[in-house]
mmCIF file of C-alpha atoms in Angstrom:
data_model
loop_
_atom_site.group_PDB
_atom_site.id
_atom_site.type_symbol
_atom_site.label_atom_id
_atom_site.label_comp_id
_atom_site.label_asym_id
_atom_site.label_seq_id
_atom_site.Cartn_x
_atom_site.Cartn_y
_atom_site.Cartn_z
ATOM 1 C CA UNK E 998 -0.563 53.187 1.656
ATOM 2 C CA UNK E 999 0.611 52.721 -1.958
ATOM 3 C CA UNK E 1000 -1.641 52.297 -4.992
ATOM 4 C CA UNK E 1001 -1.284 48.489 -5.043
ATOM 5 C CA UNK E 1002 -2.280 48.156 -1.410
ATOM 6 C CA UNK E 1003 -5.244 50.438 -1.954
ATOM 7 C CA UNK E 1004 -6.475 48.346 -4.866
ATOM 8 C CA UNK E 1005 -6.097 45.180 -2.792
ATOM 9 C CA UNK E 1006 -8.175 46.797 -0.050
ATOM 10 C CA UNK E 1007 -10.786 47.690 -2.678
ATOM 11 C CA UNK E 1008 -10.934 44.086 -3.870
ATOM 12 C CA UNK E 1009 -11.486 42.863 -0.326
ATOM 13 C CA UNK E 1010 -14.267 45.387 0.190
ATOM 14 C CA UNK E 1011 -15.940 44.394 -3.079
ATOM 15 C CA UNK E 1012 -15.908 40.694 -2.169
ATOM 16 C CA UNK E 1013 -17.747 41.482 1.055
ATOM 17 C CA UNK E 1014 -20.177 43.949 -0.524
ATOM 18 C CA UNK E 1015 -23.203 41.884 0.474
ATOM 19 C CA UNK E 1016 -22.299 42.385 4.122
ATOM 20 C CA UNK E 1017 -22.094 46.135 3.795
ATOM 21 C CA UNK E 1018 -24.784 48.736 3.415
ATOM 22 C CA UNK E 1019 -26.243 49.972 0.142
ATOM 23 C CA UNK E 1020 -24.260 53.181 0.310
ATOM 24 C CA UNK E 1021 -20.952 51.444 -0.366
ATOM 25 C CA UNK E 1022 -22.399 49.521 -3.315
ATOM 26 C CA UNK E 1023 -23.554 52.864 -4.685
ATOM 27 C CA UNK E 1024 -19.999 54.173 -4.528
ATOM 28 C CA UNK E 1025 -18.809 51.222 -6.616
ATOM 29 C CA UNK E 1026 -21.474 51.950 -9.246
ATOM 30 C CA UNK E 1027 -20.688 55.638 -9.108
ATOM 31 C CA UNK E 1028 -16.985 54.984 -9.617
ATOM 32 C CA UNK E 1029 -17.556 52.742 -12.633
ATOM 33 C CA UNK E 1030 -19.959 55.260 -14.188
ATOM 34 C CA UNK E 1031 -17.516 58.132 -13.912
ATOM 35 C CA UNK E 1032 -14.666 55.996 -15.187
ATOM 36 C CA UNK E 1033 -16.594 55.277 -18.368
ATOM 37 C CA UNK E 1034 -16.917 58.996 -18.976
ATOM 38 C CA UNK E 1035 -13.472 60.224 -17.983
ATOM 39 C CA UNK E 1036 -9.969 59.038 -18.676
ATOM 40 C CA UNK E 1037 -9.107 59.593 -15.033
ATOM 41 C CA UNK E 1038 -9.954 58.166 -11.637
ATOM 42 C CA UNK E 1039 -9.886 59.943 -8.300
ATOM 43 C CA UNK E 1040 -9.024 57.197 -5.822
ATOM 44 C CA UNK E 1041 -9.563 59.292 -2.703
ATOM 45 C CA UNK E 1042 -13.101 60.222 -3.697
ATOM 46 C CA UNK E 1043 -14.152 56.886 -5.196
ATOM 47 C CA UNK E 1044 -12.038 53.865 -4.243
ATOM 48 C CA UNK E 1045 -11.117 55.338 -0.886
ATOM 49 C CA UNK E 1046 -14.766 55.555 0.133
ATOM 50 C CA UNK E 1047 -15.284 51.891 -0.670
ATOM 51 C CA UNK E 1048 -12.507 50.520 1.518
ATOM 52 C CA UNK E 1049 -13.032 49.383 5.096
ATOM 53 C CA UNK E 1050 -13.636 52.184 7.557
ATOM 54 C CA UNK E 1051 -10.648 50.952 9.518
ATOM 55 C CA UNK E 1052 -8.318 51.601 6.577
ATOM 56 C CA UNK E 1053 -6.433 54.854 6.973
ATOM 57 C CA UNK E 1054 -5.197 56.662 3.865
ATOM 58 C CA UNK E 1055 -2.264 59.022 4.222
ATOM 59 C CA UNK E 1056 -2.170 62.516 2.738
ATOM 60 C CA UNK E 1057 0.270 61.298 0.116
ATOM 61 C CA UNK E 1058 -2.320 58.771 -1.096
ATOM 62 C CA UNK E 1059 -5.086 61.372 -1.477
ATOM 63 C CA UNK E 1060 -3.913 62.207 -5.003
ATOM 64 C CA UNK E 1061 -5.514 60.535 -8.030
ATOM 65 C CA UNK E 1062 -3.638 57.521 -9.391
ATOM 66 C CA UNK E 1063 -0.903 58.673 -11.752
ATOM 67 C CA UNK E 1064 -0.988 62.296 -10.597
ATOM 68 C CA UNK E 1065 2.264 64.194 -10.336
ATOM 69 C CA UNK E 1066 3.652 65.112 -6.959
ATOM 70 C CA UNK E 1067 4.041 68.789 -7.775
ATOM 71 C CA UNK E 1068 1.324 71.314 -7.090
ATOM 72 C CA UNK E 1069 1.267 72.221 -10.762
ATOM 73 C CA UNK E 1070 -0.437 68.909 -11.537
ATOM 74 C CA UNK E 1071 -3.715 70.558 -10.561
ATOM 75 C CA UNK E 1072 -6.631 69.406 -8.460
ATOM 76 C CA UNK E 1073 -9.052 66.640 -9.318
ATOM 77 C CA UNK E 1074 -12.704 67.250 -9.976
ATOM 78 C CA UNK E 1075 -15.142 66.171 -7.301
ATOM 79 C CA UNK E 1076 -18.208 64.071 -8.047
ATOM 80 C CA UNK E 1077 -20.493 67.073 -8.489
ATOM 81 C CA UNK E 1078 -18.029 68.875 -10.753
ATOM 82 C CA UNK E 1079 -17.479 65.793 -12.920
ATOM 83 C CA UNK E 1080 -21.232 65.331 -13.256
ATOM 84 C CA UNK E 1081 -21.595 68.985 -14.242
ATOM 85 C CA UNK E 1082 -18.820 68.721 -16.827
ATOM 86 C CA UNK E 1083 -20.302 65.500 -18.159
ATOM 87 C CA UNK E 1084 -23.996 66.318 -18.562
ATOM 88 C CA UNK E 1085 -24.008 70.094 -18.110
ATOM 89 C CA UNK E 1086 -23.739 70.932 -21.850
ATOM 90 C CA UNK E 1087 -26.451 68.415 -22.774
ATOM 91 C CA UNK E 1088 -28.719 69.720 -20.004
ATOM 92 C CA UNK E 1089 -28.124 73.291 -21.205
ATOM 93 C CA UNK E 1090 -29.040 72.243 -24.750
ATOM 94 C CA UNK E 1091 -32.294 70.634 -23.618
ATOM 95 C CA UNK E 1092 -33.319 73.505 -21.341
ATOM 96 C CA UNK E 1093 -32.564 76.238 -23.874
ATOM 97 C CA UNK E 1094 -34.316 74.332 -26.650
ATOM 98 C CA UNK E 1095 -37.508 73.887 -24.618
ATOM 99 C CA UNK E 1096 -37.541 77.424 -23.226
ATOM 100 C CA UNK E 1097 -36.855 79.061 -26.598
ATOM 101 C CA UNK E 1098 -39.392 76.853 -28.342
ATOM 102 C CA UNK E 1099 -41.997 77.753 -25.739
ATOM 103 C CA UNK E 1100 -41.286 81.488 -25.907
ATOM 104 C CA UNK E 1101 -41.280 81.604 -29.702
ATOM 105 C CA UNK E 1102 -44.297 79.385 -30.136
ATOM 106 C CA UNK E 1103 -47.023 81.293 -32.042
ATOM 107 C CA UNK E 1104 -50.105 82.531 -30.229
ATOM 108 C CA UNK E 1105 -52.996 80.223 -31.026
ATOM 109 C CA UNK E 1106 -55.397 83.157 -30.782
ATOM 110 C CA UNK E 1107 -53.758 84.778 -33.809
ATOM 111 C CA UNK E 1108 -54.019 81.681 -36.004
ATOM 112 C CA UNK E 1109 -56.404 79.037 -37.093
ATOM 113 C CA UNK E 1110 -54.655 76.111 -35.406
ATOM 114 C CA UNK E 1111 -55.682 73.851 -38.285
ATOM 115 C CA UNK E 1112 -54.210 76.157 -40.908
ATOM 116 C CA UNK E 1113 -50.958 75.733 -42.795
ATOM 117 C CA UNK E 1114 -49.829 79.161 -41.578
ATOM 118 C CA UNK E 1115 -49.948 77.992 -37.957
ATOM 119 C CA UNK E 1116 -48.027 74.829 -38.794
ATOM 120 C CA UNK E 1117 -45.342 76.892 -40.547
ATOM 121 C CA UNK E 1118 -45.105 79.272 -37.567
ATOM 122 C CA UNK E 1119 -44.643 76.337 -35.183
ATOM 123 C CA UNK E 1120 -41.984 74.834 -37.449
ATOM 124 C CA UNK E 1121 -40.106 78.140 -37.617
ATOM 125 C CA UNK E 1122 -40.142 78.450 -33.815
ATOM 126 C CA UNK E 1123 -38.729 74.923 -33.509
ATOM 127 C CA UNK E 1124 -36.147 75.661 -36.201
ATOM 128 C CA UNK E 1125 -34.856 78.740 -34.401
ATOM 129 C CA UNK E 1126 -34.815 76.860 -31.087
ATOM 130 C CA UNK E 1127 -32.477 74.156 -32.400
ATOM 131 C CA UNK E 1128 -29.977 76.755 -33.636
ATOM 132 C CA UNK E 1129 -30.008 78.762 -30.400
ATOM 133 C CA UNK E 1130 -29.670 75.572 -28.347
ATOM 134 C CA UNK E 1131 -26.787 74.409 -30.549
ATOM 135 C CA UNK E 1132 -24.936 77.674 -29.954
ATOM 136 C CA UNK E 1133 -25.442 77.352 -26.201
ATOM 137 C CA UNK E 1134 -24.345 73.702 -26.369
ATOM 138 C CA UNK E 1135 -21.079 74.672 -28.067
ATOM 139 C CA UNK E 1136 -20.358 77.400 -25.513
ATOM 140 C CA UNK E 1137 -21.254 75.100 -22.587
ATOM 141 C CA UNK E 1138 -18.944 72.383 -23.942
ATOM 142 C CA UNK E 1139 -16.111 74.902 -24.259
ATOM 143 C CA UNK E 1140 -16.715 76.048 -20.678
ATOM 144 C CA UNK E 1141 -16.679 72.416 -19.469
ATOM 145 C CA UNK E 1142 -13.362 71.788 -21.213
ATOM 146 C CA UNK E 1143 -11.866 75.019 -19.852
ATOM 147 C CA UNK E 1144 -13.070 74.234 -16.329
ATOM 148 C CA UNK E 1145 -11.601 70.732 -16.507
ATOM 149 C CA UNK E 1146 -8.273 72.159 -17.642
ATOM 150 C CA UNK E 1147 -8.212 74.860 -14.964
ATOM 151 C CA UNK E 1148 -8.989 72.401 -12.163
ATOM 152 C CA UNK E 1149 -6.999 69.362 -13.310
ATOM 153 C CA UNK E 1150 -4.433 70.788 -15.748
ATOM 154 C CA UNK E 1151 -5.557 68.090 -18.160
ATOM 155 C CA UNK E 1152 -8.480 67.177 -20.416
ATOM 156 C CA UNK E 1153 -9.758 63.610 -20.544
ATOM 157 C CA UNK E 1154 -9.541 61.931 -23.978
ATOM 158 C CA UNK E 1155 -13.295 61.451 -24.244
ATOM 159 C CA UNK E 1156 -13.995 65.069 -23.351
ATOM 160 C CA UNK E 1157 -11.469 66.238 -25.921
ATOM 161 C CA UNK E 1158 -12.973 64.084 -28.675
ATOM 162 C CA UNK E 1159 -16.457 65.272 -27.748
ATOM 163 C CA UNK E 1160 -15.324 68.896 -27.824
ATOM 164 C CA UNK E 1161 -13.815 68.587 -31.302
ATOM 165 C CA UNK E 1162 -16.900 66.878 -32.757
ATOM 166 C CA UNK E 1163 -19.249 69.345 -31.093
ATOM 167 C CA UNK E 1164 -17.249 72.228 -32.565
ATOM 168 C CA UNK E 1165 -17.251 70.717 -36.067
ATOM 169 C CA UNK E 1166 -20.867 69.583 -36.237
ATOM 170 C CA UNK E 1167 -22.245 72.446 -34.162
ATOM 171 C CA UNK E 1168 -20.375 74.929 -36.336
ATOM 172 C CA UNK E 1169 -21.703 73.265 -39.491
ATOM 173 C CA UNK E 1170 -25.241 73.392 -38.076
ATOM 174 C CA UNK E 1171 -25.037 77.151 -37.526
ATOM 175 C CA UNK E 1172 -23.112 77.969 -40.706
ATOM 176 C CA UNK E 1173 -25.385 76.025 -43.057
ATOM 177 C CA UNK E 1174 -28.509 76.598 -40.927
ATOM 178 C CA UNK E 1175 -29.183 72.876 -41.114
ATOM 179 C CA UNK E 1176 -30.061 70.896 -37.971
ATOM 180 C CA UNK E 1177 -28.985 67.649 -39.637
ATOM 181 C CA UNK E 1178 -25.380 68.140 -38.525
ATOM 182 C CA UNK E 1179 -26.111 68.452 -34.807
ATOM 183 C CA UNK E 1180 -28.486 65.480 -35.020
ATOM 184 C CA UNK E 1181 -25.699 63.378 -36.508
ATOM 185 C CA UNK E 1182 -23.232 64.357 -33.777
ATOM 186 C CA UNK E 1183 -24.215 61.606 -31.264
ATOM 187 C CA UNK E 1184 -24.085 59.020 -34.047
ATOM 188 C CA UNK E 1185 -20.573 60.084 -35.041
ATOM 189 C CA UNK E 1186 -19.258 60.212 -31.463
ATOM 190 C CA UNK E 1187 -20.681 56.846 -30.411
ATOM 191 C CA UNK E 1188 -19.665 55.271 -33.703
ATOM 192 C CA UNK E 1189 -16.124 56.534 -33.218
ATOM 193 C CA UNK E 1190 -15.941 55.156 -29.678
ATOM 194 C CA UNK E 1191 -17.253 51.787 -30.889
ATOM 195 C CA UNK E 1192 -14.778 51.659 -33.774
ATOM 196 C CA UNK E 1193 -11.813 52.413 -31.506
ATOM 197 C CA UNK E 1194 -12.801 49.885 -28.824
ATOM 198 C CA UNK E 1195 -13.903 47.030 -31.103
ATOM 199 C CA UNK E 1196 -11.189 47.749 -33.654
ATOM 200 C CA UNK E 1197 -8.610 47.605 -30.899
ATOM 201 C CA UNK E 1198 -9.903 44.219 -29.757
ATOM 202 C CA UNK E 1199 -9.759 42.944 -33.337
ATOM 203 C CA UNK E 1200 -6.018 43.642 -33.508
ATOM 204 C CA UNK E 1201 -5.325 42.432 -29.970
ATOM 205 C CA UNK E 1202 -5.203 45.825 -28.259
ATOM 206 C CA UNK E 1203 -7.641 46.557 -25.439
ATOM 207 C CA UNK E 1204 -8.228 50.317 -25.380
ATOM 208 C CA UNK E 1205 -10.669 49.941 -22.478
ATOM 209 C CA UNK E 1206 -7.963 48.353 -20.340
ATOM 210 C CA UNK E 1207 -5.450 51.028 -21.310
ATOM 211 C CA UNK E 1208 -7.808 53.754 -20.103
ATOM 212 C CA UNK E 1209 -8.903 52.194 -16.823
ATOM 213 C CA UNK E 1210 -6.230 49.748 -15.667
ATOM 214 C CA UNK E 1211 -5.004 52.323 -13.154
ATOM 215 C CA UNK E 1212 -8.443 52.212 -11.536
ATOM 216 C CA UNK E 1213 -9.153 48.484 -11.481
ATOM 217 C CA UNK E 1214 -7.207 45.237 -11.248
ATOM 218 C CA UNK E 1215 -9.023 42.661 -13.386
ATOM 219 C CA UNK E 1216 -8.065 39.513 -15.329
ATOM 220 C CA UNK E 1217 -7.412 39.929 -19.056
ATOM 221 C CA UNK E 1218 -10.512 38.013 -20.107
ATOM 222 C CA UNK E 1219 -12.719 40.312 -17.989
ATOM 223 C CA UNK E 1220 -11.108 43.391 -19.536
ATOM 224 C CA UNK E 1221 -11.883 41.907 -22.956
ATOM 225 C CA UNK E 1222 -15.468 41.163 -21.937
ATOM 226 C CA UNK E 1223 -16.060 44.673 -20.624
ATOM 227 C CA UNK E 1224 -14.446 46.256 -23.677
ATOM 228 C CA UNK E 1225 -16.593 44.155 -26.019
ATOM 229 C CA UNK E 1226 -19.761 45.003 -24.096
ATOM 230 C CA UNK E 1227 -19.059 48.736 -24.089
ATOM 231 C CA UNK E 1228 -18.093 48.653 -27.749
ATOM 232 C CA UNK E 1229 -21.463 47.107 -28.575
ATOM 233 C CA UNK E 1230 -23.171 49.594 -26.270
ATOM 234 C CA UNK E 1231 -21.746 52.507 -28.234
ATOM 235 C CA UNK E 1232 -22.925 50.820 -31.452
ATOM 236 C CA UNK E 1233 -26.400 50.583 -29.897
ATOM 237 C CA UNK E 1234 -26.360 54.265 -28.923
ATOM 238 C CA UNK E 1235 -25.326 55.270 -32.449
ATOM 239 C CA UNK E 1236 -28.156 53.245 -33.979
ATOM 240 C CA UNK E 1237 -30.616 54.486 -31.356
ATOM 241 C CA UNK E 1238 -29.809 58.100 -32.176
ATOM 242 C CA UNK E 1239 -30.448 57.436 -35.863
ATOM 243 C CA UNK E 1240 -33.792 55.787 -35.099
ATOM 244 C CA UNK E 1241 -34.919 58.609 -32.815
ATOM 245 C CA UNK E 1242 -34.050 61.623 -34.966
ATOM 246 C CA UNK E 1243 -35.320 60.001 -38.154
ATOM 247 C CA UNK E 1244 -38.642 58.755 -36.761
ATOM 248 C CA UNK E 1245 -39.631 61.168 -34.014
ATOM 249 C CA UNK E 1246 -40.102 64.890 -33.668
ATOM 250 C CA UNK E 1247 -37.184 67.244 -33.205
ATOM 251 C CA UNK E 1248 -38.468 68.129 -29.732
ATOM 252 C CA UNK E 1249 -38.526 64.450 -28.751
ATOM 253 C CA UNK E 1250 -34.960 63.985 -29.984
ATOM 254 C CA UNK E 1251 -33.723 67.097 -28.153
ATOM 255 C CA UNK E 1252 -35.115 65.827 -24.840
ATOM 256 C CA UNK E 1253 -34.214 62.174 -25.391
ATOM 257 C CA UNK E 1254 -30.496 62.989 -25.356
ATOM 258 C CA UNK E 1255 -30.673 63.605 -21.610
ATOM 259 C CA UNK E 1256 -33.880 61.965 -20.413
ATOM 260 C CA UNK E 1257 -33.456 58.788 -22.437
ATOM 261 C CA UNK E 1258 -29.784 58.083 -23.112
ATOM 262 C CA UNK E 1259 -28.519 58.892 -19.605
ATOM 263 C CA UNK E 1260 -30.932 56.560 -17.743
ATOM 264 C CA UNK E 1261 -30.247 53.779 -20.264
ATOM 265 C CA UNK E 1262 -26.495 54.199 -19.767
ATOM 266 C CA UNK E 1263 -26.901 54.054 -15.992
ATOM 267 C CA UNK E 1264 -28.881 50.814 -16.319
ATOM 268 C CA UNK E 1265 -26.226 49.327 -18.593
ATOM 269 C CA UNK E 1266 -23.477 50.402 -16.184
ATOM 270 C CA UNK E 1267 -25.332 48.792 -13.289
ATOM 271 C CA UNK E 1268 -25.715 45.588 -15.327
ATOM 272 C CA UNK E 1269 -21.910 45.376 -15.585
ATOM 273 C CA UNK E 1270 -21.401 45.827 -11.854
ATOM 274 C CA UNK E 1271 -21.665 42.116 -10.859
ATOM 275 C CA UNK E 1272 -18.874 40.919 -13.154
ATOM 276 C CA UNK E 1273 -16.639 43.782 -12.026
ATOM 277 C CA UNK E 1274 -17.273 43.019 -8.360
ATOM 278 C CA UNK E 1275 -16.732 39.296 -8.868
ATOM 279 C CA UNK E 1276 -13.285 39.639 -10.411
ATOM 280 C CA UNK E 1277 -12.109 42.918 -8.902
ATOM 281 C CA UNK E 1278 -8.550 42.568 -7.595
ATOM 282 C CA UNK E 1279 -7.897 39.271 -9.361
ATOM 283 C CA UNK E 1280 -5.121 38.741 -11.898
ATOM 284 C CA UNK E 1281 -4.651 36.131 -14.644
ATOM 285 C CA UNK E 1282 -2.445 34.181 -12.233
ATOM 286 C CA UNK E 1283 -5.240 34.157 -9.637
ATOM 287 C CA UNK E 1284 -7.660 32.645 -12.150
ATOM 288 C CA UNK E 1285 -5.140 30.003 -13.141
ATOM 289 C CA UNK E 1286 -4.595 29.137 -9.476
ATOM 290 C CA UNK E 1287 -8.356 28.822 -8.934
ATOM 291 C CA UNK E 1288 -8.632 26.449 -11.904
ATOM 292 C CA UNK E 1289 -5.741 24.380 -10.585
ATOM 293 C CA UNK E 1290 -7.274 24.132 -7.128
ATOM 294 C CA UNK E 1291 -10.752 23.355 -8.427
#
């Protein structure tokens, strides 16, 4: 089965999603979520699972869309590996920050907890925790990039951009011993994503479509809608990061990166599922035909 046929089968499955069990709907959501985080799409692990059980996929079609035929093209990451590459560094940052902060926290028995000395000791423990966690975050990001390269012989654009910004702002945090740089990192990354997506739309170029058109067949106006929504979402995340680190404690910010941003992104992804399902597999010509027949 070629790529076009597989996408057509996917469209048919999506249209009948209400007649299928919740598991298949989950795979659609899962596929969209991973697509937003990686410039790649593994059709055998995502789209293939959503097609009818009667559809048989040959060994030749088990490669990701656009992959080379030679063995040197590398493997594709499975769902668990992609999740680990995606949130592993952030999870490592949060865990190390909390553990180090807890270990270094001053003994209340040795201080008057209402004294300035105790407050300074607590602040110093938190200060050291952010630097240790930043170092671990940088190393974990480097490991994620290396693992992605070893397994796939490629690095997704988003992962590459994230790696560069983490190296720059993480390095500045450690060199200047100033946590401001690492706190600004999410703002810079999300702002950059928003600028590229919305700026592209402003000049008539849909970056979102360029990245994911090999995964989905959608009409142009839906690609524009999704790109605009995700561009605004990245603007929201940039503003949210500024609000959190400026108005809440450092510990709250360190934990919010994983426990707040990730669930919000999942909710936003799920909110975009209906429009994707509705138009999945349709082209501009299909929409024109529907208008003509209406």
